[in-house]
Amino acid sequence: MSDFPIALHGERITAVVFGGGPVGTRKALTLADAGVSVTVVSPTVTPDLEEAHRLRRVTVLRESYKREQLERATLVVAATDTREVNAQIAVDANERGKLVNITDYPDEGNFHTMALHRTGDITIAVSSGGVPGAAARIRDAIAERFDARYERAVSMLRGMRSDSLKRGDDTWQSAANKLLGEDFCASVENGSFSDKVDSWR
């Protein structure tokens, strides 16, 4: 099976996570961190989810699975501790054309999550053919290089692009051709990138 990676705009997504155990907690909080509106459906939940609910990061419904709970969701995660329930969620969500992740049997869903590294506006996701431990190791190796220096560089570029678009001039296009050349990574890592940006202001 081939993966097709996409980046969803979190603030435009409504998700329902079935299951309030450790896996459901991790999935729900990761989605919430991306700005997703998250509802967790489970008779019991972890203390972390209780706290997230108290802080209004997620909504907790202390209920068992019902098909109608799928209706408003863009994205569905089945993370209950019962195989039969997860399998039924897979059938019901697929029939309704939802994005669905089945945590204990990913092939029943239509997407799986990847190992993420986030720093500022940069998000790097790694998939490794269903071997999450390998993906995590690769992600950590990438994260060592693409650190806060890149966060600052991308933030500067984003600001420059935004300002240029507001003015309606072609500064951004000219600057991007120079700033994002083959030496981009080298200039970020040796500290010369900010001086290059300043020369275009």
Coordinates of C-alpha atoms in Angstrom, one line a residue:
M1 CA 0.0 0.0 0.0
S2 CA 1.4 3.4 -1.0
D3 CA 1.2 6.4 1.4
F4 CA 0.0 9.8 0.1
P5 CA 1.0 12.4 2.7
I6 CA -1.0 15.6 3.1
A7 CA -1.1 18.4 5.7
L8 CA -4.6 19.2 7.0
H9 CA -5.5 22.6 8.3
G10 CA -6.2 21.7 12.0
E11 CA -8.5 24.6 12.8
R12 CA -10.8 23.4 10.0
I13 CA -11.1 19.9 11.2
T14 CA -13.6 18.3 13.6
A15 CA -12.4 15.0 15.1
V16 CA -13.9 12.3 17.3
V17 CA -11.7 10.0 19.2
F18 CA -13.3 6.8 20.5
G19 CA -11.4 5.5 23.5
G20 CA -10.0 7.3 26.6
G21 CA -7.0 5.2 27.4
P22 CA -3.3 6.0 26.8
V23 CA -3.6 5.6 23.0
G24 CA -6.7 7.6 22.7
T25 CA -5.2 10.3 25.0
R26 CA -2.1 10.6 22.8
K27 CA -4.1 10.8 19.6
A28 CA -6.6 13.4 21.1
L29 CA -4.0 15.7 22.5
T30 CA -1.9 15.6 19.4
L31 CA -4.9 16.6 17.4
A32 CA -5.8 19.3 19.9
D33 CA -2.2 20.6 19.6
A34 CA -2.8 21.1 15.9
G35 CA -5.9 23.2 16.5
V36 CA -8.4 20.5 15.8
S37 CA -11.8 20.6 17.5
V38 CA -11.7 17.2 19.4
T39 CA -14.4 15.2 21.1
V40 CA -13.4 12.1 23.0
V41 CA -16.1 9.5 23.5
S42 CA -15.4 7.0 26.3
P43 CA -17.0 5.8 29.5
T44 CA -13.7 6.3 31.2
V45 CA -10.7 8.6 30.4
T46 CA -7.2 9.2 31.7
P47 CA -6.3 12.0 34.1
D48 CA -4.6 13.8 31.2
L49 CA -7.9 13.8 29.2
E50 CA -9.8 14.9 32.3
E51 CA -7.4 17.9 32.6
A52 CA -7.6 18.7 28.9
H53 CA -11.4 18.7 29.2
R54 CA -11.2 21.0 32.2
L55 CA -9.0 23.4 30.3
R56 CA -11.4 23.1 27.3
R57 CA -8.7 21.7 25.0
V58 CA -11.0 18.7 24.2
T59 CA -14.6 17.7 24.9
V60 CA -15.2 14.5 26.8
L61 CA -18.4 12.5 26.4
R62 CA -18.7 9.7 28.9
E63 CA -20.6 7.4 26.5
S64 CA -20.1 4.2 24.6
Y65 CA -19.9 4.2 20.8
K66 CA -22.9 5.1 18.7
R67 CA -23.0 5.5 14.9
E68 CA -24.6 9.0 15.1
Q69 CA -21.5 10.3 16.9
L70 CA -19.7 10.1 13.6
E71 CA -22.0 12.5 11.7
R72 CA -20.3 15.8 12.4
A73 CA -16.7 14.5 12.4
T74 CA -14.3 15.2 9.6
L75 CA -11.8 12.7 11.1
V76 CA -12.3 9.6 13.2
V77 CA -9.9 7.7 15.5
A78 CA -10.9 4.3 16.9
A79 CA -8.8 3.6 20.0
T80 CA -11.1 1.6 22.2
D81 CA -9.8 -1.4 24.1
T82 CA -12.3 -3.7 22.2
R83 CA -11.5 -5.1 18.8
E84 CA -15.1 -5.6 17.8
V85 CA -15.9 -2.0 18.6
N86 CA -13.0 -0.7 16.6
A87 CA -13.9 -2.9 13.7
Q88 CA -17.5 -1.6 13.7
I89 CA -16.3 2.0 13.8
A90 CA -14.1 1.2 10.8
V91 CA -17.1 -0.1 8.8
D92 CA -19.4 2.8 9.8
A93 CA -16.8 5.5 9.3
N94 CA -15.7 4.2 5.9
E95 CA -19.3 3.9 4.8
R96 CA -19.7 7.6 5.6
G97 CA -16.6 8.7 3.7
K98 CA -14.7 9.8 6.9
L99 CA -11.0 10.0 7.4
V100 CA -10.6 7.1 9.8
N101 CA -7.6 5.7 11.8
I102 CA -8.0 2.3 13.5
T103 CA -5.2 2.2 16.0
D104 CA -5.2 -1.6 16.6
Y105 CA -5.6 -2.6 13.0
P106 CA -4.6 0.3 10.7
D107 CA -5.5 -1.5 7.4
E108 CA -9.2 -1.2 8.3
G109 CA -8.8 2.6 8.2
N110 CA -7.8 4.9 5.4
F111 CA -5.0 6.8 7.1
H112 CA -2.3 6.4 9.8
T113 CA -0.5 9.1 11.7
M114 CA 3.2 9.7 11.2
A115 CA 6.1 10.5 13.6
L116 CA 6.1 14.3 13.9
H117 CA 8.7 16.9 14.6
R118 CA 7.4 20.5 15.0
T119 CA 9.4 23.6 15.4
G120 CA 7.5 26.9 14.8
D121 CA 6.0 26.8 11.3
I122 CA 8.0 23.7 10.3
T123 CA 6.4 20.3 10.5
I124 CA 8.3 17.2 9.5
A125 CA 6.4 13.9 9.3
V126 CA 8.0 10.5 8.9
S127 CA 6.4 7.2 7.8
S128 CA 8.2 3.9 7.7
G129 CA 5.9 1.3 6.3
G130 CA 4.1 0.4 9.5
V131 CA 7.2 0.3 11.7
P132 CA 6.6 3.3 14.1
G133 CA 9.8 2.7 16.1
A134 CA 11.9 3.2 13.0
A135 CA 9.9 6.3 12.1
A136 CA 10.5 7.8 15.5
R137 CA 14.3 7.2 15.3
I138 CA 14.4 8.8 11.9
R139 CA 12.3 11.8 13.1
D140 CA 14.6 12.3 16.1
A141 CA 17.7 12.3 13.8
I142 CA 16.0 14.9 11.5
A143 CA 15.0 17.0 14.6
E144 CA 18.7 17.3 15.7
R145 CA 19.5 19.2 12.5
F146 CA 16.3 21.1 11.9
D147 CA 16.1 22.9 15.2
A148 CA 15.3 26.5 16.3
R149 CA 17.6 28.0 13.7
Y150 CA 15.3 26.8 11.0
E151 CA 12.2 28.0 13.0
R152 CA 13.7 31.5 13.0
A153 CA 14.6 31.4 9.3
V154 CA 11.2 30.2 8.2
S155 CA 9.5 32.8 10.4
M156 CA 11.6 35.6 8.7
L157 CA 10.7 34.2 5.3
R158 CA 7.1 34.0 6.1
G159 CA 7.1 37.6 7.4
M160 CA 8.9 38.8 4.3
R161 CA 6.4 37.0 2.0
S162 CA 3.4 38.3 3.8
D163 CA 4.7 41.9 3.7
S164 CA 5.5 41.7 0.0
L165 CA 2.0 40.3 -0.8
K166 CA 0.4 43.1 1.2
R167 CA 2.3 45.7 -0.7
G168 CA 1.6 44.0 -4.0
D169 CA 5.2 44.2 -5.2
D170 CA 7.6 41.5 -6.5
T171 CA 10.1 41.7 -3.7
W172 CA 9.3 38.3 -2.4
Q173 CA 9.8 36.5 -5.7
S174 CA 13.2 38.2 -6.2
A175 CA 14.3 37.6 -2.6
A176 CA 13.1 34.0 -2.6
N177 CA 15.2 33.1 -5.7
K178 CA 18.3 34.3 -3.8
L179 CA 17.5 33.3 -0.2
L180 CA 16.2 29.8 -1.0
G181 CA 19.1 28.7 -3.3
E182 CA 21.3 25.7 -2.8
D183 CA 23.1 27.4 0.1
F184 CA 19.9 27.9 2.2
C185 CA 20.6 25.2 4.7
A186 CA 24.3 26.1 5.0
S187 CA 23.4 29.7 5.6
V188 CA 20.9 28.9 8.3
E189 CA 23.3 26.6 10.0
N190 CA 26.4 28.9 9.9
G191 CA 24.3 31.9 11.1
S192 CA 24.6 34.1 7.9
F193 CA 21.0 33.7 6.9
S194 CA 19.6 36.6 9.0
D195 CA 22.1 39.0 7.4
K196 CA 21.0 37.9 4.0
V197 CA 17.4 38.5 4.9
D198 CA 18.3 42.0 6.3
S199 CA 19.8 42.9 3.0
W200 CA 16.4 42.6 1.4
R201 CA 14.6 44.9 3.9

